[in-house]
mmCIF file of C-alpha atoms and ligand atoms in Angstrom:
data_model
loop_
_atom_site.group_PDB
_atom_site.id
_atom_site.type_symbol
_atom_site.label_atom_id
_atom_site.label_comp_id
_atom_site.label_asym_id
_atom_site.label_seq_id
_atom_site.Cartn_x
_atom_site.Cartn_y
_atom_site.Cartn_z
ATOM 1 C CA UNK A 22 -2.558 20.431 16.501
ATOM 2 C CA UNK A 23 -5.502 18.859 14.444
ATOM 3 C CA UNK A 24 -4.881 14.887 14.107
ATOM 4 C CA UNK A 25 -7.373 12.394 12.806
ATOM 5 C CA UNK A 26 -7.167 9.822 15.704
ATOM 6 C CA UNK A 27 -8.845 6.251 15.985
ATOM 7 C CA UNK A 28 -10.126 6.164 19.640
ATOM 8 C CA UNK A 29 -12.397 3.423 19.400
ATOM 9 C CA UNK A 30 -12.755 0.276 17.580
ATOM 10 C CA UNK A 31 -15.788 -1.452 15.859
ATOM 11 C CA UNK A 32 -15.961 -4.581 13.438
ATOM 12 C CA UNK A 33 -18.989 -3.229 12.107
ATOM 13 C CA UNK A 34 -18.630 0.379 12.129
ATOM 14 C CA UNK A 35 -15.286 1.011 11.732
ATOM 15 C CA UNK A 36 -15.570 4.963 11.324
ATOM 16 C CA UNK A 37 -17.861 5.633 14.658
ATOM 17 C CA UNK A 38 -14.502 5.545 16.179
ATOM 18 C CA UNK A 39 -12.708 7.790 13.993
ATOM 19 C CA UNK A 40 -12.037 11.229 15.600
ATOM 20 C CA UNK A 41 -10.831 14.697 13.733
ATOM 21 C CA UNK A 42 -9.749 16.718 16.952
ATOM 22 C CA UNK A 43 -6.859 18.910 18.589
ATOM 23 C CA UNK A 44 -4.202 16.398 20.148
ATOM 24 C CA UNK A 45 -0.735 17.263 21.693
ATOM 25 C CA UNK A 46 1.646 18.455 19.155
ATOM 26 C CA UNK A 47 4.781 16.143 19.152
ATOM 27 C CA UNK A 48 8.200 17.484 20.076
ATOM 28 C CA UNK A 49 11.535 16.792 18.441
ATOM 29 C CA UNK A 50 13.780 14.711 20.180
ATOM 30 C CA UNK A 51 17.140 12.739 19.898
ATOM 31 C CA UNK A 52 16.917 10.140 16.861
ATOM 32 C CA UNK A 53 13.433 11.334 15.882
ATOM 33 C CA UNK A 54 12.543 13.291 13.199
ATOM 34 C CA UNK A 55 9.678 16.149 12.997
ATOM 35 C CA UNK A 56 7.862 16.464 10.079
ATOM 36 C CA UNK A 57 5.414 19.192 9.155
ATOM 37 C CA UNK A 58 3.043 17.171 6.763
ATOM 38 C CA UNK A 59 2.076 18.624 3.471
ATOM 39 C CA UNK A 60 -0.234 15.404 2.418
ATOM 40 C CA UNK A 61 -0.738 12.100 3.739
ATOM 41 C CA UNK A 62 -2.537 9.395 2.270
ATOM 42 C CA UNK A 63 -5.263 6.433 3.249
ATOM 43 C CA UNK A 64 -5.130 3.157 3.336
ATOM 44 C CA UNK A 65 -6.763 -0.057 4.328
ATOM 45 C CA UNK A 66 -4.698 -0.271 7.242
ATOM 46 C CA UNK A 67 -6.256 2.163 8.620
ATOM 47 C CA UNK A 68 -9.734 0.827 8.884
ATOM 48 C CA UNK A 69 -7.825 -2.164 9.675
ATOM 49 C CA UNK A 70 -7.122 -0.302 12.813
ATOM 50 C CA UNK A 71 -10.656 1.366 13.147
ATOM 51 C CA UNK A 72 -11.946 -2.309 12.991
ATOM 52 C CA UNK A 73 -9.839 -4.002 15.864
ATOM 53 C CA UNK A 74 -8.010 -6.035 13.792
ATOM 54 C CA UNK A 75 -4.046 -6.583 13.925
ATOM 55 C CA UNK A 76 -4.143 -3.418 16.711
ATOM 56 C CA UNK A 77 -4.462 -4.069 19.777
ATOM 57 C CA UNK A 78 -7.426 -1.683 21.745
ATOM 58 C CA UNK A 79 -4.454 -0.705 24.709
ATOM 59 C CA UNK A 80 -2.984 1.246 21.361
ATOM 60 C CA UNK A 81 -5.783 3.442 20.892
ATOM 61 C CA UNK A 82 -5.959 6.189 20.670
ATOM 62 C CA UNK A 83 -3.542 6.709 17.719
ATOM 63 C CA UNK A 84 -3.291 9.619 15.321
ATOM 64 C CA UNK A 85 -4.123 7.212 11.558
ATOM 65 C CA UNK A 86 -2.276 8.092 8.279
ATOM 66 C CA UNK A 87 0.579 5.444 7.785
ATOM 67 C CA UNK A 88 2.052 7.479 4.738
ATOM 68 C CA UNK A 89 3.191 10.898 4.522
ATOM 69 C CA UNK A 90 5.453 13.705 2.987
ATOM 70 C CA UNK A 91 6.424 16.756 4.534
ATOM 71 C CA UNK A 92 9.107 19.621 5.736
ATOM 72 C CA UNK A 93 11.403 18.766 8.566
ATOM 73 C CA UNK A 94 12.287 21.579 11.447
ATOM 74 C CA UNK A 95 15.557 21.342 9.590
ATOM 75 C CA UNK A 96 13.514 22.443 6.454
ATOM 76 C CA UNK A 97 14.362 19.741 4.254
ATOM 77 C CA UNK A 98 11.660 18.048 1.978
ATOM 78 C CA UNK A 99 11.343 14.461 2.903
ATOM 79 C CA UNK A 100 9.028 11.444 2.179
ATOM 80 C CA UNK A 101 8.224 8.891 5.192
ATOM 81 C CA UNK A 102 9.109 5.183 4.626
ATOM 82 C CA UNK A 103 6.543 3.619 6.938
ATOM 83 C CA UNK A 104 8.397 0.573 8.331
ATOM 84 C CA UNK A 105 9.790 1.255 11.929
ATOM 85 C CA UNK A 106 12.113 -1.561 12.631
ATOM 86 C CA UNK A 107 15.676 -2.953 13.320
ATOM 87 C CA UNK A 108 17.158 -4.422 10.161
ATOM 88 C CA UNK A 109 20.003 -6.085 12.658
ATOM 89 C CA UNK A 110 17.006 -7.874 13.996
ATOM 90 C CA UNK A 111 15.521 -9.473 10.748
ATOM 91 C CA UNK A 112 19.187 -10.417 9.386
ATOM 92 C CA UNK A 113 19.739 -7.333 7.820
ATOM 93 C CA UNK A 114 16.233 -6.916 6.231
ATOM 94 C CA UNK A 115 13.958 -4.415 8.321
ATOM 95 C CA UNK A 116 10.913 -6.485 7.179
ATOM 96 C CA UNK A 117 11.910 -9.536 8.912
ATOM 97 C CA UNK A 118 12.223 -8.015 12.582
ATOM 98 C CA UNK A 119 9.738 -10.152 14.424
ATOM 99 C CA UNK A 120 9.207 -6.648 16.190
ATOM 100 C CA UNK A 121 8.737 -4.601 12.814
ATOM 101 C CA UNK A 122 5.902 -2.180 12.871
ATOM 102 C CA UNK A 123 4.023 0.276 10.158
ATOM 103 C CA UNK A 124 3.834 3.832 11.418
ATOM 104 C CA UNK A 125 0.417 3.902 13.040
ATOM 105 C CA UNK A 126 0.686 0.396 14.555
ATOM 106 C CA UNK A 127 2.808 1.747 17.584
ATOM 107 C CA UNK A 128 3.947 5.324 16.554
ATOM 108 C CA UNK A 129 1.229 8.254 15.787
ATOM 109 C CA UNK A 130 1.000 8.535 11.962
ATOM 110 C CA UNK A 131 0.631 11.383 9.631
ATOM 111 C CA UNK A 132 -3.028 12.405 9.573
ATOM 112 C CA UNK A 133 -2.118 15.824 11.335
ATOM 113 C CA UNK A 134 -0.080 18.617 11.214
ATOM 114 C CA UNK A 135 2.961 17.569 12.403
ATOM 115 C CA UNK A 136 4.339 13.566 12.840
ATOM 116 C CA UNK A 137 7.431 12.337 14.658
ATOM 117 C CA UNK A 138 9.370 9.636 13.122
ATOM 118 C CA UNK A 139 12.754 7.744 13.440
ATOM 119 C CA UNK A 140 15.412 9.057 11.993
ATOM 120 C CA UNK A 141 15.910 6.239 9.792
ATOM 121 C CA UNK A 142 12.614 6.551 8.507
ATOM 122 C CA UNK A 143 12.890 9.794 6.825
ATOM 123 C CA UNK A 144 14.130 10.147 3.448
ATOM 124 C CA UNK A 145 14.946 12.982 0.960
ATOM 125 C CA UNK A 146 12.124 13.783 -1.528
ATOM 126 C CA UNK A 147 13.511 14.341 -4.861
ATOM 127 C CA UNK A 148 12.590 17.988 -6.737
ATOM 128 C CA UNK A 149 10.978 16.124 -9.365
ATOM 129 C CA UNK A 150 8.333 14.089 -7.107
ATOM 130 C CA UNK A 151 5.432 16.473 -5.689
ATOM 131 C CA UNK A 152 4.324 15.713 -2.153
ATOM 132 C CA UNK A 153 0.991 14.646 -2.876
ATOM 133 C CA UNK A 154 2.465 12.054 -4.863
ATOM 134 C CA UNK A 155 5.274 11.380 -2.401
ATOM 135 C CA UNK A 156 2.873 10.888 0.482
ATOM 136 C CA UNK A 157 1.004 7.847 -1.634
ATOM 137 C CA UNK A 158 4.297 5.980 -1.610
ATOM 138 C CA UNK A 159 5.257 4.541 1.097
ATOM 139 C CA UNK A 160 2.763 1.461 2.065
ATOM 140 C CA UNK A 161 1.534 0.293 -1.424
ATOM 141 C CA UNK A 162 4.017 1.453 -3.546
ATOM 142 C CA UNK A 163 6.750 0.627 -1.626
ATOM 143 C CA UNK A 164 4.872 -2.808 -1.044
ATOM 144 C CA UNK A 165 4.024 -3.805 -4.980
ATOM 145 C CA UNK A 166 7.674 -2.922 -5.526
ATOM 146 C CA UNK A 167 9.023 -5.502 -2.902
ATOM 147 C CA UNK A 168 5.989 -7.989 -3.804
ATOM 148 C CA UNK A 169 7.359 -7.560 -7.868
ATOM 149 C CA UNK A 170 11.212 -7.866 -7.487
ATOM 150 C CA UNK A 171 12.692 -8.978 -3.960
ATOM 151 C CA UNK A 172 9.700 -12.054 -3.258
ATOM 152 C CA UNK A 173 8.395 -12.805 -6.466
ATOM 153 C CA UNK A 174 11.820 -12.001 -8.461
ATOM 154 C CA UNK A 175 10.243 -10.905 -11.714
ATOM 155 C CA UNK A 176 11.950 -10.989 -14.880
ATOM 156 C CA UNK A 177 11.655 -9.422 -18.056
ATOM 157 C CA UNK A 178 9.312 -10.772 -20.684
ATOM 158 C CA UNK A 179 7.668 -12.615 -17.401
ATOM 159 C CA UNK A 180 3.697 -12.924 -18.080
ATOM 160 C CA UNK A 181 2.007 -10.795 -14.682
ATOM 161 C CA UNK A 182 -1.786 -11.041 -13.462
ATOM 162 C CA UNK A 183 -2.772 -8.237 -11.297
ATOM 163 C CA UNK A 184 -5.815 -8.747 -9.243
ATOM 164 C CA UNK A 185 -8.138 -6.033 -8.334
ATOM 165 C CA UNK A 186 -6.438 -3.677 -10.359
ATOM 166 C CA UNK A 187 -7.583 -0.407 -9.337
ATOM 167 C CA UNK A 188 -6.774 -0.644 -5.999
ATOM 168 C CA UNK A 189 -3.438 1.171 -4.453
ATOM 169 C CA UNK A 190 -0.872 -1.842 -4.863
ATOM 170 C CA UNK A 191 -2.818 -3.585 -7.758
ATOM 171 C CA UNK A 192 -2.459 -0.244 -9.989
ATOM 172 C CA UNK A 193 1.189 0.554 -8.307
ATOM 173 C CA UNK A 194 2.355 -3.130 -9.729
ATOM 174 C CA UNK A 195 0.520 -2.517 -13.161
ATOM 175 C CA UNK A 196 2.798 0.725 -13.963
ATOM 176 C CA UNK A 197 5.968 -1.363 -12.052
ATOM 177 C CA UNK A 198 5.518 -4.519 -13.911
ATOM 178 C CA UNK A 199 5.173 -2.748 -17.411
ATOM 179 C CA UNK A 200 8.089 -0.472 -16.787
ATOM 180 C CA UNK A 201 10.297 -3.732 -16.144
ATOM 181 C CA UNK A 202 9.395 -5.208 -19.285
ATOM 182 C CA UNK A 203 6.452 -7.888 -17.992
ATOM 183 C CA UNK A 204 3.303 -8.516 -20.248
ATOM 184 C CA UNK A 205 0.762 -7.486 -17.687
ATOM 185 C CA UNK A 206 -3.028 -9.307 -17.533
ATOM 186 C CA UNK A 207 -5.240 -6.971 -14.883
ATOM 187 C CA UNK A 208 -8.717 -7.846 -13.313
ATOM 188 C CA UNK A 209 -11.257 -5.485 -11.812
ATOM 189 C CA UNK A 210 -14.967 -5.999 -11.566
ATOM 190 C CA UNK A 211 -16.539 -3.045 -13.813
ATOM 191 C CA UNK A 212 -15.007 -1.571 -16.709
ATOM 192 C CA UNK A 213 -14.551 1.991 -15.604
ATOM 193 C CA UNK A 214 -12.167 0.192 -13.287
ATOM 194 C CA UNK A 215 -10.863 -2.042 -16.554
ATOM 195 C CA UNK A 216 -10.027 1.132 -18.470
ATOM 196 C CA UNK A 217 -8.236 2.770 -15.467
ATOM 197 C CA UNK A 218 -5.845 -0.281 -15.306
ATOM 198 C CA UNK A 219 -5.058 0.039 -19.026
ATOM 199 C CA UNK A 220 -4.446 3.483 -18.361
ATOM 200 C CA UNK A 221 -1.762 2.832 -15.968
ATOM 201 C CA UNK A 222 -0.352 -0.174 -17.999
ATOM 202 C CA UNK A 223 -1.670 -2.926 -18.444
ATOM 203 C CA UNK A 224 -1.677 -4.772 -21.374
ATOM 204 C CA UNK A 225 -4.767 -6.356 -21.803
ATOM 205 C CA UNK A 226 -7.672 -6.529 -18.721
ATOM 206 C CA UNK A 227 -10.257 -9.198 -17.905
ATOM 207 C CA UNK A 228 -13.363 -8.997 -15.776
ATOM 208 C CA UNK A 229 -12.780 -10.985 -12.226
ATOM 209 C CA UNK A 230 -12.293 -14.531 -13.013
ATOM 210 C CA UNK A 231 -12.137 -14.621 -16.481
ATOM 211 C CA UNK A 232 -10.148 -17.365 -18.438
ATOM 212 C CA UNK A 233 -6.630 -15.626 -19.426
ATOM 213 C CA UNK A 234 -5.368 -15.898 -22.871
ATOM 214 C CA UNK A 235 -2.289 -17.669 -21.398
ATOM 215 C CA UNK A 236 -1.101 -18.400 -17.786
ATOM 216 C CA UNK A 237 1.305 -16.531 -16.344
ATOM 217 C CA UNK A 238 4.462 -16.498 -14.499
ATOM 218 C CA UNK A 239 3.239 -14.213 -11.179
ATOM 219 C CA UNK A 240 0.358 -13.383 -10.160
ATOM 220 C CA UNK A 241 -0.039 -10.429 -7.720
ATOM 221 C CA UNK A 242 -2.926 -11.087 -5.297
ATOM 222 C CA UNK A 243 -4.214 -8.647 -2.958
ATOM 223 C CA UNK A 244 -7.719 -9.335 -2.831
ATOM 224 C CA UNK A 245 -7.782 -12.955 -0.868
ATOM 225 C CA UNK A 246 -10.756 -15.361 -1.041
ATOM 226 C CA UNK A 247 -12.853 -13.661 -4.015
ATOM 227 C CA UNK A 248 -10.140 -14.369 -6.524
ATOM 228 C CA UNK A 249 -7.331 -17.014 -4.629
ATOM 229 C CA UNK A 250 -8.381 -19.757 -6.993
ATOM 230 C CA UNK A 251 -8.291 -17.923 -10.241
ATOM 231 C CA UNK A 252 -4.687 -16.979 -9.268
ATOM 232 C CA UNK A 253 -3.960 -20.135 -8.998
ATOM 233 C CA UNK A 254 -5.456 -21.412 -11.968
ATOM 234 C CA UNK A 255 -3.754 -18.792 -14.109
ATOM 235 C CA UNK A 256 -0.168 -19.776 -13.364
ATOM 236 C CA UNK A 257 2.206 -21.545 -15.259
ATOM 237 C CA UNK A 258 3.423 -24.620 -13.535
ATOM 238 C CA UNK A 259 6.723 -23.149 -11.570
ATOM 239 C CA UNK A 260 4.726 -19.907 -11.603
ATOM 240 C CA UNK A 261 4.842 -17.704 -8.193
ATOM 241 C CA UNK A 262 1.593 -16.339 -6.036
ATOM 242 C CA UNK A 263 3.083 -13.179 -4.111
ATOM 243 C CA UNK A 264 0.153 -11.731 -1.674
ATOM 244 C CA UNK A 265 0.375 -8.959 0.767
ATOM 245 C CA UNK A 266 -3.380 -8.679 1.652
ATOM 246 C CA UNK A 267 -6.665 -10.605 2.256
ATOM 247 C CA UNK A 268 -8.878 -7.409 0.956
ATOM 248 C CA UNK A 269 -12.118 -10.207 1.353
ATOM 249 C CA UNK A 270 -10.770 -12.943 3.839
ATOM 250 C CA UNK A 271 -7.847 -14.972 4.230
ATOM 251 C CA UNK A 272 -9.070 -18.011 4.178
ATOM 252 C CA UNK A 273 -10.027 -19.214 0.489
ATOM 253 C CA UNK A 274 -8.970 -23.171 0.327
ATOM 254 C CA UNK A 275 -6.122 -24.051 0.382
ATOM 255 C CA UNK A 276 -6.262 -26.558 -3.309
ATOM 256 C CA UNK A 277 -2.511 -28.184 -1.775
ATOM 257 C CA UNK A 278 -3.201 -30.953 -4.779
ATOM 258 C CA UNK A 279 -2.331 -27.879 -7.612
ATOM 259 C CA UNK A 280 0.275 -26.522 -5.613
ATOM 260 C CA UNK A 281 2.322 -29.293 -5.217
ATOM 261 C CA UNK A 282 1.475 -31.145 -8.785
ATOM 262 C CA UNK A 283 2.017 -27.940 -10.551
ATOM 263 C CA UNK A 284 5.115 -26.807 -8.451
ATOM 264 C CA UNK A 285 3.692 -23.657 -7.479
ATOM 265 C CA UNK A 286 5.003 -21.080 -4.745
ATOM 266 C CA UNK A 287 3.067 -19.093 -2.457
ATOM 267 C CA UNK A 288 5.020 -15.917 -1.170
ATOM 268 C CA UNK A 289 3.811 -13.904 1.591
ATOM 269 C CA UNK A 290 5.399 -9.905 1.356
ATOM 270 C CA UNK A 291 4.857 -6.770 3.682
ATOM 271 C CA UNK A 292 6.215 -3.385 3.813
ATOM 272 C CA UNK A 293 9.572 -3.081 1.842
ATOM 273 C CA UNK A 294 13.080 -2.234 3.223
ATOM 274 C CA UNK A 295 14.521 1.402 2.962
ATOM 275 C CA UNK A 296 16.797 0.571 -0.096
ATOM 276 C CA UNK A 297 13.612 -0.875 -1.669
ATOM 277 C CA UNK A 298 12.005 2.081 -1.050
ATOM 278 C CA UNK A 299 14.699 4.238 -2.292
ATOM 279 C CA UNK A 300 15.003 1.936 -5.231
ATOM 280 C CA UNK A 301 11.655 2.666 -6.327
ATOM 281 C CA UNK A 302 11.869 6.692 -6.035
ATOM 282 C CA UNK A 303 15.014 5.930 -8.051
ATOM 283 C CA UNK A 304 12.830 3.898 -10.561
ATOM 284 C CA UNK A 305 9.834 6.295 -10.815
ATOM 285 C CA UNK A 306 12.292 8.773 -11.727
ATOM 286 C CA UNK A 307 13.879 7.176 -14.225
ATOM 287 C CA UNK A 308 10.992 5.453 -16.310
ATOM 288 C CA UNK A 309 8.973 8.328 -15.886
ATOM 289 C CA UNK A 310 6.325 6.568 -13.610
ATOM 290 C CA UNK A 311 3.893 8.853 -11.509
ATOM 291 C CA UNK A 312 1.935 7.688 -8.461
ATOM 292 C CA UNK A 313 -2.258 7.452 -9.554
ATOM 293 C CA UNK A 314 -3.897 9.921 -7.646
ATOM 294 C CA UNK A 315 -7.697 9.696 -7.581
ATOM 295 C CA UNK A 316 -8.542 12.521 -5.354
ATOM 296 C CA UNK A 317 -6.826 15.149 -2.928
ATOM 297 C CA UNK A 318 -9.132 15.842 -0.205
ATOM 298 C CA UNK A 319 -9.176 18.414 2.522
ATOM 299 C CA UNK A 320 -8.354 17.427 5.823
ATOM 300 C CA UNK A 321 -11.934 17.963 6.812
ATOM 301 C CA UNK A 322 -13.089 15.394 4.305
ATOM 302 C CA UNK A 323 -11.043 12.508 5.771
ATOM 303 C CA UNK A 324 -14.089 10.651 7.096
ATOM 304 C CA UNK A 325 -15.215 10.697 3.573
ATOM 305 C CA UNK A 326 -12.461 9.248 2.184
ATOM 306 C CA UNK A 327 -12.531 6.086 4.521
ATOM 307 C CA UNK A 328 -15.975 5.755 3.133
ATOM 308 C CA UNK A 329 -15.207 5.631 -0.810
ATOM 309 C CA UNK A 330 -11.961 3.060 0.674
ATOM 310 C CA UNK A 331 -14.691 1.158 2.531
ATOM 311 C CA UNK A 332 -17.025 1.246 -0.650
ATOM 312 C CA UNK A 333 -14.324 0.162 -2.822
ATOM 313 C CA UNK A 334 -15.141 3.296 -5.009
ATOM 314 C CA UNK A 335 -11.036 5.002 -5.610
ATOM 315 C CA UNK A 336 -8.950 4.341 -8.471
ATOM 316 C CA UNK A 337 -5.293 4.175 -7.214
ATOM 317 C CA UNK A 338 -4.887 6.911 -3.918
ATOM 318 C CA UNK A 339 -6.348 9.191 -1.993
ATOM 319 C CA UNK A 340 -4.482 11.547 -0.828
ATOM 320 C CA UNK A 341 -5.340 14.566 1.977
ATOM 321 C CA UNK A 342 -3.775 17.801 2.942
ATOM 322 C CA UNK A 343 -2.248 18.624 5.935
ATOM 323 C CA UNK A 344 -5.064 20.216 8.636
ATOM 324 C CA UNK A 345 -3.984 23.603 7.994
ATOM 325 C CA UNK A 346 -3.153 23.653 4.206
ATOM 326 C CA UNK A 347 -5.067 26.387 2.707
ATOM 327 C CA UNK A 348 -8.427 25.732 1.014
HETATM 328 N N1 NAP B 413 1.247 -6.327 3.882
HETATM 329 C C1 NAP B 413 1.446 -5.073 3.486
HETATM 330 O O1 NAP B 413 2.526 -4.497 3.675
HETATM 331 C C2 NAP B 413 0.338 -4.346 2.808
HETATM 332 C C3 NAP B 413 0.603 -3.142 2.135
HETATM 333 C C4 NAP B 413 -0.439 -2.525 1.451
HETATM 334 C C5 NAP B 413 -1.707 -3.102 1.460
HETATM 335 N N2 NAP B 413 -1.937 -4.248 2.136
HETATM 336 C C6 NAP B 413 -3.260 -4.873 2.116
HETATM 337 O O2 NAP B 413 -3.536 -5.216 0.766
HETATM 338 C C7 NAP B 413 -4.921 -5.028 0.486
HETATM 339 C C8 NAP B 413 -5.052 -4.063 -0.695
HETATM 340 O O3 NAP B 413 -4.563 -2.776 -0.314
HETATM 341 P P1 NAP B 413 -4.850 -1.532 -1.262
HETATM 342 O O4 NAP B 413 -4.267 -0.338 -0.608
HETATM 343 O O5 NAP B 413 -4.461 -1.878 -2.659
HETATM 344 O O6 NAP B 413 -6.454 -1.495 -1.146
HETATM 345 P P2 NAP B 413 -7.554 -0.807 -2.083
HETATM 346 O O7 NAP B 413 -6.945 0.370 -2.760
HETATM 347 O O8 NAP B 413 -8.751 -0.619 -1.252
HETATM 348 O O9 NAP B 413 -7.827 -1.917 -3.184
HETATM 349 C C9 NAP B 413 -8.505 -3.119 -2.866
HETATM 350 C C10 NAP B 413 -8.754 -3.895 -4.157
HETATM 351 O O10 NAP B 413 -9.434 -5.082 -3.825
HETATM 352 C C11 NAP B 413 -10.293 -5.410 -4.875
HETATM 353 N N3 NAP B 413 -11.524 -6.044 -4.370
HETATM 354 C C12 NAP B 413 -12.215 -5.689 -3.265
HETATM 355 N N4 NAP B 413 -13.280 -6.494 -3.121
HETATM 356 C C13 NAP B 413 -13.240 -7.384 -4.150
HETATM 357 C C14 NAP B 413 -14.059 -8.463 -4.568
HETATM 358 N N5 NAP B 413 -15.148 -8.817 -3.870
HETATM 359 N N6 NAP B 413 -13.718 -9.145 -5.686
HETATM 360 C C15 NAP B 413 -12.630 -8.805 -6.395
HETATM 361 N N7 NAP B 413 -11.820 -7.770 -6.055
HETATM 362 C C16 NAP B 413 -12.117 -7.084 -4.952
HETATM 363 C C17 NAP B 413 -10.645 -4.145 -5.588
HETATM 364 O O11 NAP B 413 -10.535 -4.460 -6.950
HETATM 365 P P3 NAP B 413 -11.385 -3.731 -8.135
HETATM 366 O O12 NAP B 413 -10.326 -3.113 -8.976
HETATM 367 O O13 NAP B 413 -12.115 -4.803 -8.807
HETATM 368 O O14 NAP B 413 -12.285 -2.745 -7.424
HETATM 369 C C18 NAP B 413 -9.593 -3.153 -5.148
HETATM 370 O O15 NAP B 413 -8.791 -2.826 -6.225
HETATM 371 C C19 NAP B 413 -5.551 -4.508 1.773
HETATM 372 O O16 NAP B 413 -6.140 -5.605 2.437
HETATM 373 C C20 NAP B 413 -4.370 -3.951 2.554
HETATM 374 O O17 NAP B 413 -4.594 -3.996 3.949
HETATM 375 C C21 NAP B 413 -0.939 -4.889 2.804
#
């Protein structure tokens, strides 16, 4: 089968080692699931992987494509939550297994025609939900949604900044956090990028590091270093920082003096758990919510869509078609 497959790794040039070529097709076996993909999606990860980092180089090669949504050999239509794990492990929470991994870190991923998964990582897509927009769902919306209402425990009527708002988790906890009844704040750095994040629900939207007409009770960071001091200045003391990312380094200071005098808490999130992730189809469904889709590309054009990620130049997903969907 055709597979898009990292089989080298470069700091500087993560896409010299990405590869579109024919690789073993997997074969069913006890406690796995096969899935014929209909559309996968990109994301950072996986020039995370391209670059060397968090991936260790004796785990390459590895078909890339940490989200998908497909047909199983059974013929059912199911939606991949990307968090292999044992919940027993992490005390009942998959996310908290010391040995937890994202599909792609140790299991071939869903950039190809067909991708073999746990059992207990396949779940039914509903009717209602195409697969396009299932396959964007599982790493950021699944993450924004865990980030919103397990870490940061958001409430009604709570005040929300969003930073870097058109990316795939800042836009996916705009249209969460408005739908649970937060006043949502957004940043992004031009105002094509401004507009896009009112479009998906956000109340009012502020170039990076602008003063905020208020401060707020959560801020949702994603970014890292370029904007880790303007979350903190914008929160109410007792306010929560929730970050799942460090888009432009992890290492912006630490400022302990603020955290401490204005009672601040940092929460780290990753991945969500499969009722989370059930949760939110539930939720979608039921406020009317649809995943932002900027393009679909054809599986040829995956190279090119690691670019525009790379550039910074996508408004919510991009999503590709499985190698041998029709043109
Ligand atoms: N831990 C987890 O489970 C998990 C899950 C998903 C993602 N992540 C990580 O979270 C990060 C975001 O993921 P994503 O899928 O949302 O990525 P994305 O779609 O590429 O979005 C990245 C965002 O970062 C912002 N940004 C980039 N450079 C910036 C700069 N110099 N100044 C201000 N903003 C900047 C952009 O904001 P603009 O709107 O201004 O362009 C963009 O919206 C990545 O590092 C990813 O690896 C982690």
């Amino acid at each position: 089968m055709r597979a898009a497959v990292a089989v080298a790794q470069s700091m500087e040039d993560p896409l010299a080692g990405l590869s579109l070529e024919e690789v073993a097709t997997p074969q069913a076996q006890p406690g796995w699931t096969r899935i014929r993909v209909r559309a996968a999606s990109l994301n950072p990860h996986d020039i995370w992987t391209l670059r060397g980092v968090g991936h260790p180089a004796e785990r390459i090669p590895m078909v890339l494509g940490c989200d998908g949504a497909g047909v199983t050999d059974a013929g059912d239509d199911v939606v991949i939550h990307p968090v292999l794990g044992d919940p027993n492990r992490g005390g009942g929470d998959v996310t908290f297994d010391p040995r937890r991994a994202l599909l792609t870190e140790t299991v071939n991923g869903a950039l190809a025609e067909y991708v073999l998964v746990p059992d207990s990582c396949v779940v039914p897509k509903p009717e209602w939900l195409s697969f396009e927009d299932a396959a964007t769902l599982g790493i950021v919306w699944g993450t924004a949604y865990r980030m919103l209402f397990t870490r940061a425990r958001l409430r009604a009527g709570d005040r929300v900044l969003v930073q870097g708002a058109s990316g795939g988790v800042g836009s996916a906890a705009i249209s969460l956090a408005r739908a649970a009844g937060a006043r949502v704040f957004a940043t992004a750095r031009t105002q094509a990028k401004r507009d896009f994040a009112l479009a998906v629900g956000a109340h009012e939207v502020f170039e990076s590091g602008a003063r905020l007409p208020e401060r707020v009770d959560v801020v949702v960071d994603t970014v890292g270093e370029a904007t880790w001091g303007h979350s903190l200045r914008s929160l109410q003391p007792g306010g929560t920082i929730v970050t799942c990312g460090a888009t432009t380094g992890n290492m912006p200071p630490a400022e302990l003096n603020r955290i401490f005098f204005q009672q601040l808490s940092v929460v780290g999130s990753t991945g969500s758990t499969r009722s989370e992730f059930e949760a939110l189809i539930r939720f979608l469904g039921a406020a009317g919510i649809r995943p932002h889709i900027d393009s679909v590309l054809p599986f040829d054009e995956v190279r090119s869509g690691f670019q525009r990620l790379i550039d910074g130049d996508v408004r919510g997903k991009l999503v590709v078609s499985a190698p041998d969907a029709p043109r």
